[in-house]
Coordinates of C-alpha atoms and ligand atoms in Angstrom, one line a residue:
X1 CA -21.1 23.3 -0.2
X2 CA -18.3 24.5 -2.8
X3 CA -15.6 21.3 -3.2
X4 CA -12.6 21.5 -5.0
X5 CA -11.5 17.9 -5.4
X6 CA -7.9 17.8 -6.0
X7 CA -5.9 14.7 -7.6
X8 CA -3.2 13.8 -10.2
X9 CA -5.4 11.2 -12.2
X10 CA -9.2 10.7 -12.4
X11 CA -10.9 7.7 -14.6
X12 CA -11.7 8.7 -17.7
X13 CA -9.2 10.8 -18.8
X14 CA -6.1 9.5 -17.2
X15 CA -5.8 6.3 -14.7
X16 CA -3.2 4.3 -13.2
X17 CA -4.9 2.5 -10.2
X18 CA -7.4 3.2 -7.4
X19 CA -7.5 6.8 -7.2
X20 CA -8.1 7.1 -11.0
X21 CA -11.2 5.2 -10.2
X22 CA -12.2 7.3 -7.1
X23 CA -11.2 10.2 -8.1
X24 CA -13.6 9.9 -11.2
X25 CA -16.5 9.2 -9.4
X26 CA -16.7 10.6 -5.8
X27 CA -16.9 14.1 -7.4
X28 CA -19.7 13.0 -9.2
X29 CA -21.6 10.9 -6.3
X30 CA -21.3 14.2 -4.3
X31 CA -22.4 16.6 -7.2
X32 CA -25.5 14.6 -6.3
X33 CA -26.2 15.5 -3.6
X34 CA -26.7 19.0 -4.0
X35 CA -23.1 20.4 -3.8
X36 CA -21.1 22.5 -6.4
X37 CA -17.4 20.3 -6.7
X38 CA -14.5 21.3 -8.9
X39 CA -12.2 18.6 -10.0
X40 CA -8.8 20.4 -10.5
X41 CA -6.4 17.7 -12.6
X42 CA -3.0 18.4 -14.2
X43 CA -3.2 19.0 -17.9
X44 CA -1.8 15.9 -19.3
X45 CA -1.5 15.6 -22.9
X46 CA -4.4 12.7 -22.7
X47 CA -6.7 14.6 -20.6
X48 CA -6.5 18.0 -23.0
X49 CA -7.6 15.6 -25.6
X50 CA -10.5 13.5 -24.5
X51 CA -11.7 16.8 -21.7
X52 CA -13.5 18.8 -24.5
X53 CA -13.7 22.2 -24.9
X54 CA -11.6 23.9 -22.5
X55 CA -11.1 27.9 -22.0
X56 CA -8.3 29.5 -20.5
X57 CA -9.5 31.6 -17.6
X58 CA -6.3 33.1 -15.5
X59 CA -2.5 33.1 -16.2
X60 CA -0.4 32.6 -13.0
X61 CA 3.1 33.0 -12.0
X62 CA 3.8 30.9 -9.7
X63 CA 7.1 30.6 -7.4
X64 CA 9.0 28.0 -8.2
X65 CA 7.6 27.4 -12.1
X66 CA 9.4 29.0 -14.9
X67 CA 7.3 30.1 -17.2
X68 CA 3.3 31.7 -16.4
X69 CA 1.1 28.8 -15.3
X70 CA -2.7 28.6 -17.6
X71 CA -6.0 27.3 -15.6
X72 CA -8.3 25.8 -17.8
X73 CA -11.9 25.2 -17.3
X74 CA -13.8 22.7 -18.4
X75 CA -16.4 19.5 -17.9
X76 CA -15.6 16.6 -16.6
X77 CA -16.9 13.9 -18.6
X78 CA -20.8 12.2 -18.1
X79 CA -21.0 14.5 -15.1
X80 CA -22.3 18.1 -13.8
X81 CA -18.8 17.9 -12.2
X82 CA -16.7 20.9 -13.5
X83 CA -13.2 20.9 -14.4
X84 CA -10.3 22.7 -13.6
X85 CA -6.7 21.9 -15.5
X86 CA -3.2 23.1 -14.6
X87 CA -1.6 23.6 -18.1
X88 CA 2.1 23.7 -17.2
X89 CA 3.5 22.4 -20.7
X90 CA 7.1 21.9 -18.9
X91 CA 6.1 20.0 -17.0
X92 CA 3.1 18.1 -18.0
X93 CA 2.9 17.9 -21.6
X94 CA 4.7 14.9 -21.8
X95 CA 4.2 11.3 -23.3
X96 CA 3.7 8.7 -21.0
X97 CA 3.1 7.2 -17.6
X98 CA 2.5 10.4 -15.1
X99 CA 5.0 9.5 -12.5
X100 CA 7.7 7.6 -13.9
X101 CA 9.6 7.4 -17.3
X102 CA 9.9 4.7 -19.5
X103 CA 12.2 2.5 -18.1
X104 CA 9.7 2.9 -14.6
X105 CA 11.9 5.3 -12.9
X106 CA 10.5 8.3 -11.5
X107 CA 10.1 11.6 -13.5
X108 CA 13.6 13.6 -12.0
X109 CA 11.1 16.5 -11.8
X110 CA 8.4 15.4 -10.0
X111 CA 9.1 17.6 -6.8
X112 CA 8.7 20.5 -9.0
X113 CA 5.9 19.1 -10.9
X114 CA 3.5 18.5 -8.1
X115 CA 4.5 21.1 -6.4
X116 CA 3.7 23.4 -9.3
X117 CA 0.3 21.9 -9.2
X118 CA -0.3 22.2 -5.5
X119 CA 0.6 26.3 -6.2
X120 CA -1.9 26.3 -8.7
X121 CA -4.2 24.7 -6.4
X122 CA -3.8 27.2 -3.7
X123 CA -4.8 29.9 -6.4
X124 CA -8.0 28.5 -7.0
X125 CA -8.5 27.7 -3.1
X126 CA -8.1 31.7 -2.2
X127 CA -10.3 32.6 -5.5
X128 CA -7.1 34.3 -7.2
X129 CA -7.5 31.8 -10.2
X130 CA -11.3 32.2 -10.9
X131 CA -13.0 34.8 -9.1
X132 CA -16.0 33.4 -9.4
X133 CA -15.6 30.3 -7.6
X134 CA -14.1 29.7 -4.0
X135 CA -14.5 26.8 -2.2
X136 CA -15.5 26.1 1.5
X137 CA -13.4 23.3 1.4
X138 CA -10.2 21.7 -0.4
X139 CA -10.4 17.9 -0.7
X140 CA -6.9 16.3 -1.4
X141 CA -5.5 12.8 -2.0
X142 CA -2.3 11.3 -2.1
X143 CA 1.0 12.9 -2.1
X144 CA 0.7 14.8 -5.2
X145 CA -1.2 17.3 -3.7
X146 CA 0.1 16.7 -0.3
X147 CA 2.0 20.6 -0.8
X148 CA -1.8 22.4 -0.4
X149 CA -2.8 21.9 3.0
X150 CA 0.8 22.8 4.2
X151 CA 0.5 25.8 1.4
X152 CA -2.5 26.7 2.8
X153 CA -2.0 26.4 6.7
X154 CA 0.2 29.5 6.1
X155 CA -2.7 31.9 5.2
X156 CA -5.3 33.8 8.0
X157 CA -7.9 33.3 5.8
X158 CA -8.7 30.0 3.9
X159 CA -11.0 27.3 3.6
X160 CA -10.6 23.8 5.0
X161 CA -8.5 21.3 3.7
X162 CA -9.2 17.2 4.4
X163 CA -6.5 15.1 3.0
X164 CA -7.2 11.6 2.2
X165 CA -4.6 8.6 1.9
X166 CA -4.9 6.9 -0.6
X167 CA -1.5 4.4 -0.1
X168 CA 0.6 5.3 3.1
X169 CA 3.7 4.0 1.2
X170 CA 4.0 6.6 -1.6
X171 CA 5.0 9.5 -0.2
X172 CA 6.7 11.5 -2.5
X173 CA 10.3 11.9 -1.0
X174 CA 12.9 14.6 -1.8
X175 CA 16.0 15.8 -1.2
X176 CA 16.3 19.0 1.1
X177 CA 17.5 20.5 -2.2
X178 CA 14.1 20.2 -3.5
X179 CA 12.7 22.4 -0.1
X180 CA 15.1 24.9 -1.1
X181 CA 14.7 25.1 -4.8
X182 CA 10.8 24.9 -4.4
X183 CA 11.1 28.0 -2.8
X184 CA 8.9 26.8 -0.2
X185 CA 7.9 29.1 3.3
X186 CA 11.1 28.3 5.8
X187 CA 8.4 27.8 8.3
X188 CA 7.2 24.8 6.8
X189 CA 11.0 23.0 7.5
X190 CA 9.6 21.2 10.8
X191 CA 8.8 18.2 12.6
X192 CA 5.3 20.0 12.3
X193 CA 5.6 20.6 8.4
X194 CA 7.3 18.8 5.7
X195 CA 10.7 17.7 7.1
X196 CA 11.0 13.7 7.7
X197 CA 14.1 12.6 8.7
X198 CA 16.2 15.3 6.5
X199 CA 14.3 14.9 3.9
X200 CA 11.1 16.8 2.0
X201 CA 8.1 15.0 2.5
X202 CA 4.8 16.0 0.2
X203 CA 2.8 13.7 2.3
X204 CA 3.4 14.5 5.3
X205 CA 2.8 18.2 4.4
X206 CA -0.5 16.4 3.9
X207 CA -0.9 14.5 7.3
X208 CA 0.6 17.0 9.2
X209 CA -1.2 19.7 8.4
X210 CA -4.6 19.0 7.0
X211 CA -7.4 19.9 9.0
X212 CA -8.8 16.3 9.2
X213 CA -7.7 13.0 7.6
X214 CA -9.4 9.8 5.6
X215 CA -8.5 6.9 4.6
X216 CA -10.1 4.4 1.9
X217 CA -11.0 2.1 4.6
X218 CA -11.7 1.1 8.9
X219 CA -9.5 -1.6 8.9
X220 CA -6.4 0.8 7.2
X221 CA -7.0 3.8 9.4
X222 CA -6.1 1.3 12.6
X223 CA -3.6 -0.3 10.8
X224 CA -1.2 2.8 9.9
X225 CA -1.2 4.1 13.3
X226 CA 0.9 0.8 14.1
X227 CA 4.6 0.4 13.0
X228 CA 3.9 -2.9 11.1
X229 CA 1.9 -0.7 8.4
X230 CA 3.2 3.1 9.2
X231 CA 6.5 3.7 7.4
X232 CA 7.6 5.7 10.1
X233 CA 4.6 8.1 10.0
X234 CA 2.5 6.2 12.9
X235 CA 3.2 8.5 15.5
X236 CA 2.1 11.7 13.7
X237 CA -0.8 9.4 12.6
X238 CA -1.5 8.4 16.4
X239 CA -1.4 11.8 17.4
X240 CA -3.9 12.8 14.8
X241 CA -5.6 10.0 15.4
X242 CA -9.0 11.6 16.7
X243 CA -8.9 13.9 13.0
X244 CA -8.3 10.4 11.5
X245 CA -11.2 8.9 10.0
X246 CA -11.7 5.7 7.0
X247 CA -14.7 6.1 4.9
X248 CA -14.8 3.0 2.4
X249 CA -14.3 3.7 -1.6
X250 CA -17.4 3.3 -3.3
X251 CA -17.2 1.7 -6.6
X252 CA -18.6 2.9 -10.2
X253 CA -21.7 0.8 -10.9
X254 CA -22.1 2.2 -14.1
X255 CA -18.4 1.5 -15.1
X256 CA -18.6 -1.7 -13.2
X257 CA -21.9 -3.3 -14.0
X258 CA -22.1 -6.7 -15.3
X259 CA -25.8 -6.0 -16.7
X260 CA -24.5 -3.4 -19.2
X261 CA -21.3 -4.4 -19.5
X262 CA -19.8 -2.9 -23.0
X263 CA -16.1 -4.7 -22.9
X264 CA -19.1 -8.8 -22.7
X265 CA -20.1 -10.3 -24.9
X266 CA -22.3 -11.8 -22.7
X267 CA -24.0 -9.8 -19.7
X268 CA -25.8 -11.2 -17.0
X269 CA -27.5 -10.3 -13.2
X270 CA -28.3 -12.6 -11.0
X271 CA -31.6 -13.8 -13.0
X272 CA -29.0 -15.4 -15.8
X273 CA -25.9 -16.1 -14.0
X274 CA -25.7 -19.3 -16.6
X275 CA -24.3 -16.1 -19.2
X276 CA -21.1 -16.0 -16.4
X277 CA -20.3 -19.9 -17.7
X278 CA -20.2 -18.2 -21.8
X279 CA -17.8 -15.3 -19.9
X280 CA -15.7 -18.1 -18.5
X281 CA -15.6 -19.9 -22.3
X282 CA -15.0 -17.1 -23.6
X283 CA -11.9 -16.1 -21.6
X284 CA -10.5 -19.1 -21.9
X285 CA -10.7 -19.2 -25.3
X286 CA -9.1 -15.3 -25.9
X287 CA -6.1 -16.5 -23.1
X288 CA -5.1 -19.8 -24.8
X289 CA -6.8 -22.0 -21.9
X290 CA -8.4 -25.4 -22.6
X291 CA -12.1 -24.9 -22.3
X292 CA -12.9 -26.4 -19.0
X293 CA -16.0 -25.8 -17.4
X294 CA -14.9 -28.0 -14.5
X295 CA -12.1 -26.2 -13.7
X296 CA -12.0 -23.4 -11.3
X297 CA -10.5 -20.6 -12.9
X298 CA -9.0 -18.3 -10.8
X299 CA -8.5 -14.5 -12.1
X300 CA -6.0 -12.1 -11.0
X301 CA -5.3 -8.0 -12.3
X302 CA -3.1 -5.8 -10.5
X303 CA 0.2 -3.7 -10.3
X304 CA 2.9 -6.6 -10.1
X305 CA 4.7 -5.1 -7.2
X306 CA 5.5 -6.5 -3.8
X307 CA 2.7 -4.9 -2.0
X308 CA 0.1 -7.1 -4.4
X309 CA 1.5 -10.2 -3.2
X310 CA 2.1 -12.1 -7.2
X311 CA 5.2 -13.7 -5.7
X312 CA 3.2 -15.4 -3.4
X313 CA 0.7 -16.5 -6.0
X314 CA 3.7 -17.3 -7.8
X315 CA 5.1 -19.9 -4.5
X316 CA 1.9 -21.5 -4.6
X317 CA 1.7 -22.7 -8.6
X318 CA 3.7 -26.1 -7.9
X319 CA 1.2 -27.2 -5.2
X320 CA -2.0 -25.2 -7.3
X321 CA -1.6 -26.7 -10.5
X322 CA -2.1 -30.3 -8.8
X323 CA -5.6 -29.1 -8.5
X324 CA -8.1 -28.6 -11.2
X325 CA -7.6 -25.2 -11.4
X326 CA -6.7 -22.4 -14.1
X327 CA -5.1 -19.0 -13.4
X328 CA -5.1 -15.9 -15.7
X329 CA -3.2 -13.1 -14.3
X330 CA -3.3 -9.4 -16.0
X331 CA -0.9 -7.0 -15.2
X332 CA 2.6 -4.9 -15.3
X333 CA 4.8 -3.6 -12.7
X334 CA 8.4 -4.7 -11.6
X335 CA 10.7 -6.7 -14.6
X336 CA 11.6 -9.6 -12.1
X337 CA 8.1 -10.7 -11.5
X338 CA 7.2 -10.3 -15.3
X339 CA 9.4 -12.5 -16.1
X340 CA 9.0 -14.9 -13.1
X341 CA 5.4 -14.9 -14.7
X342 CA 6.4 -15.7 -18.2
X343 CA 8.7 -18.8 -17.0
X344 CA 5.8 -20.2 -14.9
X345 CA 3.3 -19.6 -17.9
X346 CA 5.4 -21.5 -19.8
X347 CA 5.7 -24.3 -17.4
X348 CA 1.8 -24.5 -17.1
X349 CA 0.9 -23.7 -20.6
X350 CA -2.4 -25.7 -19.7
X351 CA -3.6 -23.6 -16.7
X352 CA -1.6 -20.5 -16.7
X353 CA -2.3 -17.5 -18.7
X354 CA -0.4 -14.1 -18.4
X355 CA -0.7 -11.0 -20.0
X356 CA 1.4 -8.2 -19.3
X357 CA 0.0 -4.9 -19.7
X358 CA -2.6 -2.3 -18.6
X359 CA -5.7 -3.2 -20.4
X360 CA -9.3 -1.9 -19.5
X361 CA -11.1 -3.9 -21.2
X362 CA -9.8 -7.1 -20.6
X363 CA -9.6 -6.6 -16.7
X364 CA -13.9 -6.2 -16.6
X365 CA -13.4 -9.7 -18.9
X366 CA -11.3 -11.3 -16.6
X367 CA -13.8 -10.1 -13.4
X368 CA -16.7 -11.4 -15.4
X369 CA -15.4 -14.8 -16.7
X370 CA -13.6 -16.1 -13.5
X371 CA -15.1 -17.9 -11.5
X372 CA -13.0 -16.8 -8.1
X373 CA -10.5 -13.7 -7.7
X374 CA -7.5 -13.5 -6.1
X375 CA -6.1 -10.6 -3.7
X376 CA -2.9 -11.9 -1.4
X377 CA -2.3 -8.1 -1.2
X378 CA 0.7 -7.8 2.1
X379 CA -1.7 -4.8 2.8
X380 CA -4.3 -2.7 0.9
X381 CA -5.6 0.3 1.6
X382 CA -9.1 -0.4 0.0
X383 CA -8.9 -2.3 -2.9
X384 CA -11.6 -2.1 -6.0
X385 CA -11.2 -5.4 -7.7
X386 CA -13.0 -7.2 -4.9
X387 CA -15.8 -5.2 -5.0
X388 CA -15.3 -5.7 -8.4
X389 CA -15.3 -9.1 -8.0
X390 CA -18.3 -9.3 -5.8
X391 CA -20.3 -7.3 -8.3
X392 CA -19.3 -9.7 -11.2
X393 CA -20.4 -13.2 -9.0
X394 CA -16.8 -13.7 -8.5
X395 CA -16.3 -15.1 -5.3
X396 CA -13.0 -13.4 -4.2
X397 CA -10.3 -14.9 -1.9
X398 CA -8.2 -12.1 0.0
X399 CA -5.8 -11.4 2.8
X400 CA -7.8 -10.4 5.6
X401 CA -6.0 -6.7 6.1
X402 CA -7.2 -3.3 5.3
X403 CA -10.4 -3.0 3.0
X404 CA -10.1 -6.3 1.8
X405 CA -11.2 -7.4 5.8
X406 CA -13.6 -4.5 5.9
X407 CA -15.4 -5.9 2.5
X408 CA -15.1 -9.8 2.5
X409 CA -16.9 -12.0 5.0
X410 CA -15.0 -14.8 5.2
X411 CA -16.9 -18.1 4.5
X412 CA -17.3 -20.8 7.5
X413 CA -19.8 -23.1 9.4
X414 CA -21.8 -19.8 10.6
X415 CA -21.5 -17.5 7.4
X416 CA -22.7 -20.8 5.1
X417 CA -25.4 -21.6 7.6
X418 CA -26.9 -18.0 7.5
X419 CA -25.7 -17.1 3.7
X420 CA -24.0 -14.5 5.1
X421 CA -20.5 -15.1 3.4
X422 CA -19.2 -13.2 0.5
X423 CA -16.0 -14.9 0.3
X424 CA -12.6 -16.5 1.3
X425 CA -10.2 -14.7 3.5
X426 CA -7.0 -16.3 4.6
X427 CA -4.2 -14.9 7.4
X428 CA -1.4 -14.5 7.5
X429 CA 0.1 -13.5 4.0
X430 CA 1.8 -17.1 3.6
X431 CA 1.8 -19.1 0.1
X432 CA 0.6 -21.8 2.4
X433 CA -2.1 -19.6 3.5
X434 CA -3.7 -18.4 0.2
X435 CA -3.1 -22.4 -1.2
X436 CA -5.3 -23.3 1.8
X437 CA -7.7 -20.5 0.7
X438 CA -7.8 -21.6 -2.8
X439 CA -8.4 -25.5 -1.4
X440 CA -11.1 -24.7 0.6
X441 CA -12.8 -22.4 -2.7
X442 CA -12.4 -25.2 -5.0
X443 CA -13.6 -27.9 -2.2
X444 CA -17.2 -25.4 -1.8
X445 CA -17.0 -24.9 -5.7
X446 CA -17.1 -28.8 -6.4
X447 CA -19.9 -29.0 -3.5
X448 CA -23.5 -28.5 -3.7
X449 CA -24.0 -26.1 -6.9
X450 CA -27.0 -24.7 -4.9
X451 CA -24.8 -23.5 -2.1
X452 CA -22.3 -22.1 -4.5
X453 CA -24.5 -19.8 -6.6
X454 CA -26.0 -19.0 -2.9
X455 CA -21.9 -17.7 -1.7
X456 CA -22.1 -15.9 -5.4
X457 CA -25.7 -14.0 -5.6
X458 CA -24.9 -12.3 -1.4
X459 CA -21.8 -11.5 -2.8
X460 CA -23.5 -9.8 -5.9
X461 CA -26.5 -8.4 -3.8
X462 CA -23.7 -6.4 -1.4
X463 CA -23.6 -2.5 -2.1
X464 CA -20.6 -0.7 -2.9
X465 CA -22.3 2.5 -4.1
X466 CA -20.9 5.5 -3.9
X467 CA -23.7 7.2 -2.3
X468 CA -22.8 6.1 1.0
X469 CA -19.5 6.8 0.9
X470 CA -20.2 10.1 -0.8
X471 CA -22.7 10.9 2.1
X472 CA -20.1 10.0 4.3
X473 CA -17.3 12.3 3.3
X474 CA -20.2 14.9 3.4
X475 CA -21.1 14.3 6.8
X476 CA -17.5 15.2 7.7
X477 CA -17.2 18.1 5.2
X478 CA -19.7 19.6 7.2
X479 CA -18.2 18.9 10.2
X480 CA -14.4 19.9 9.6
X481 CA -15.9 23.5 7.8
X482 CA -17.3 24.2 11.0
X483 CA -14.5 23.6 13.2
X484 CA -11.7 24.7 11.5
X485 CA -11.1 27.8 13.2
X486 CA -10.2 30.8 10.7
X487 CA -6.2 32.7 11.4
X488 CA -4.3 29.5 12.0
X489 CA -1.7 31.2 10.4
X490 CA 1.3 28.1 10.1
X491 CA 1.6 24.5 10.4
X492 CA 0.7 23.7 13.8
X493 CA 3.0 22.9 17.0
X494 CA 2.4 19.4 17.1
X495 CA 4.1 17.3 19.9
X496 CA 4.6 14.0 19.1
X497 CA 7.1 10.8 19.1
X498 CA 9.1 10.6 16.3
X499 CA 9.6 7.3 15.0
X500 CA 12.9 6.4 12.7
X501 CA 11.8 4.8 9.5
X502 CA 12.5 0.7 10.1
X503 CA 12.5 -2.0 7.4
X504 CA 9.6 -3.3 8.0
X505 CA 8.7 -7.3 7.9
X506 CA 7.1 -8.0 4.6
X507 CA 6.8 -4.8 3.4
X508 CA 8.0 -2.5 0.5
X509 CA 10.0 0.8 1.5
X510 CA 8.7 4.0 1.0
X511 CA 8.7 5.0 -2.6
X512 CA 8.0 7.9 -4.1
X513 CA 5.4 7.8 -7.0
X514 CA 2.8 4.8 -8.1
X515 CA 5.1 2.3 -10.4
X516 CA 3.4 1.5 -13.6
Ligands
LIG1 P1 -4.1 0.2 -6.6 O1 -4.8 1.6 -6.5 O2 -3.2 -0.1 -5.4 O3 -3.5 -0.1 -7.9 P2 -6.9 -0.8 -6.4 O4 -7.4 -2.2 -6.3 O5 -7.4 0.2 -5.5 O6 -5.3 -0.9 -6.4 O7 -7.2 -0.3 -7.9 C1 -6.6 -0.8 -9.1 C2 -7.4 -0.4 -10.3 O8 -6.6 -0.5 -11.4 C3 -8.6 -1.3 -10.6 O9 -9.6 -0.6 -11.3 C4 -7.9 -2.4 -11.5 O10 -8.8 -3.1 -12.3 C5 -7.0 -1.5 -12.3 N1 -5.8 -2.2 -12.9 C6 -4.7 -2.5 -12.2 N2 -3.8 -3.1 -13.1 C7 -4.4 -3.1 -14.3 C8 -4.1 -3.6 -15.6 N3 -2.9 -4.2 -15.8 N4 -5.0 -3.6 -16.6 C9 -6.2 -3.0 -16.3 N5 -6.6 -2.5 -15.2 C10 -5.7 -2.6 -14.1

């Protein structure tokens, strides 16, 4: 099959959480397996510089963008994958995060931005871009490229679309100014299109009018059809419920492989898991902790926003710290739990480390040298760092929701018996919960040392591949190409309950880019 995976971010050349990571290595995994996939990226100053040689192969105007859009082609790094970049210099050669300024506010552009790229998408999609190459079918993610499948349900002829979410609760909200100055098909202002509540929505063009739907995980797919976890959106979701399917990310085992781990000193498998104790000295000593061995270190990376679940980490420290325990904590996000961090490092100068800040190399130190990881995410779609976390013989303690349920197996009088457990899962998403969680870890961690490395080496044994993720999302390629029917001209007439958008218990409000 001919793919074109669209995204705004894929790992190497520019990341800022999950789908960085699975958008640089699905396309890959299904390259694999005998298809021909296009990445298409924007052209971000960091990705023109570490993407190679790039040629210019069409000049596009495009409604809505000012000046003549370039496509470039390319490679995509350590892969047969080949790469497409949309060289808008207005508004993507620019310093900096990809969705939000400086200060952490969105770019005041970005409707125009992404929709720019989703024009540019639709180019290649129709072959008017590179007349070599057209694809069978369009593969987007997230709400930056939630503009092409609504783009493209206006066209007779067109190949499928599939439309994966990544994070229900970005969603890339505009102003009905932003419909109108997009230029966007009038048609498309509907319950059926991109109109939510007044308002231009990029991913409901998406949800509404993809031909099917993923998401990163079971567990998630239930859960957004449900008001506790849909933003408003779970009665379109339950209507599309039977084009609604969650295929689990895979993870990168080359990126991700304590064996040949570049950012260790020490690597290890589970033939010389006594090299994870030199990782946990070795941590300790670059984050200012005493060197304890005894300890249980706990290790922690992440966005610090709400939806990661720091503050409850945070509400547990007083009651934690009584315990023999050390905490390092990697990460940058919102200001207010920055500096609730700092304070609380300063109050446990003994067992708290912080650093604030996105840094690679440290995270796979931190999943290497710790000897438990924590995940109170209120809700996550998938989640990497516990199958990080697994991979690394760090035995992970989670909130059972979303892919965290569908990839921990929580630890009790059965799953010890048959070494079946992976992990610690706690409910619901309480301080007193996860301290209970973290009690019961360190209680099994200061037991039998034989039943510990036991919880540690199924953990490490489980596979998170890609290739049956990738096989997956191939199955259903197959199936949506052959039932999307070809004329349906328009999004479709969809009947279905409209929900107001409620504050919802516990939970964030929609925003509309990833905060870093
Ligand atoms: P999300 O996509 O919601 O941010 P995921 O768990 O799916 O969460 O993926 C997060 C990815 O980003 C992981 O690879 C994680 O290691 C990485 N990451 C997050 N914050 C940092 C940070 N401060 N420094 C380094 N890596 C980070």
């Amino acid at each position: 099959m001919n793919i074109l995976y669209c995204s705004s971010e894929a790992y190497p050349l520019i990341k800022t959480g999950g789908l960085g990571d699975v958008s640089g290595s699905l396309p890959g995994a299904l390259q694999e397996l005998g298809n021909d996939v296009r990445l298409v990226l924007p052209a971000y100053p960091e990705v023109r510089e570490h993407a190679g040689p790039l040629s210019s192969i069409a000049s596009l105007t495009l409604s809505g963008a000012p000046q003549p859009v370039e496509i470039l082609k390319g490679q995509f790094p350590h892969s047969r994958v080949e790469l497409y970049l949309v060289d808008s210099p207005v508004h993507f050669q620019r310093p900096g995060n990809p969705y939000v300024q400086e200060d952490g506010s969105d770019w005041p552009d970005n409707a125009a931005r992404f929709a720019t790229f989703a024009r540019a998408i639709v180019a290649l999609a129709l072959g008017e871009a590179d007349p070599h190459w057209t694809p069978d079918l369009v593969h987007c993610n997230d709400w930056q490229t939630g503009l092409v499948p609504a783009l493209l349900s206006q066209h007779g002829t067109r190949p499928a679309t599939l439309f994966t979410i990544h994070n229900l609760s970005y969603q890339g909200l505009f102003p009905k100014a932003a419909f109108t100055a997009l230029e966007l098909p009038d048609t498309l202002w509907s319950i059926d299109g991109v109109e939510f509540h007044d308002k231009l929505s990029f991913l409901k063009g998406g949800i509404a009018c993809s031909d099917w739907l993923t998401t990163v995980s079971p567990t998630y797919a239930q859960e957004i059809c449900t008001a506790e976890f849909g933003y408003g959106l779970e009665g379109l979701l339950k209507y599309r419920a039977a084009n609604l399917t969650g295929i689990l990310n895979g993870m990168d085992c080359e990126v991700w492989n304590p064996a040949t781990d570049a950012h260790l000193e020490h690597t290890y498998d589970v033939h010389t898991l006594q090299h994870k104790a030199l990782n946990k000295a070795a941590l300790q000593q670059e984050l200012g902790l005493p060197a304890d061995a005894g300890s249980l270190l706990l290790g922690h990376i992440g966005r610090l926003v709400e939806q990661k679940g720091v503050d409850l980490i945070l509400d547990t420290l007083d009651e934690l710290f009584q315990l023999p325990v050390q905490l390092v904590i990697l990460g940058d996000g919102e200001e207010l739990l920055e500096s609730r961090l700092q304070e609380a490092a300063a109050r446990y100068p003994h067992q708290l480390a912080i650093h604030i800040g996105y840094d690679e190399p440290l995270a796979h130190r931190i999943e290497a040298g710790s000897d438990c990881f924590l995940m109170p995410s209120r809700y996550e779609p998938c989640g990497l760092n516990q199958m990080y976390s697994l991979h690394y013989g760090t035995v992970p303690i989670v909130h059972s929701t979303g892919g965290l349920a569908d990839t921990v197996i929580d630890l009790n009088d059965m799953t010890a018996r048959d070494y079946t457990a992976t992990g610690f899962t706690f409910e619901p998403d309480t301080p007193a919960a996860l301290l209970d969680a973290c009690q019961r870890a360190l209680a099994y961690y200061q037991g039998s040392r034989v039943d510990w490395w036991k919880l540690v080496i199924t953990g490490m044994k489980k596979d998170f591949s890609w290739s049956n993720s990738a096989q997956q999302y191939l199955s259903l390629y197959e199936r949506v190409c052959q039932v999307t029917p070809e004329g349906d001209a328009g999004p479709g007439n969809l009947d279905y309950p409209v929900i107001p958008p409620s504050p919802l218990k516990g939970k964030s409000p929609p925003q509309q880019s990833m905060m870093r």
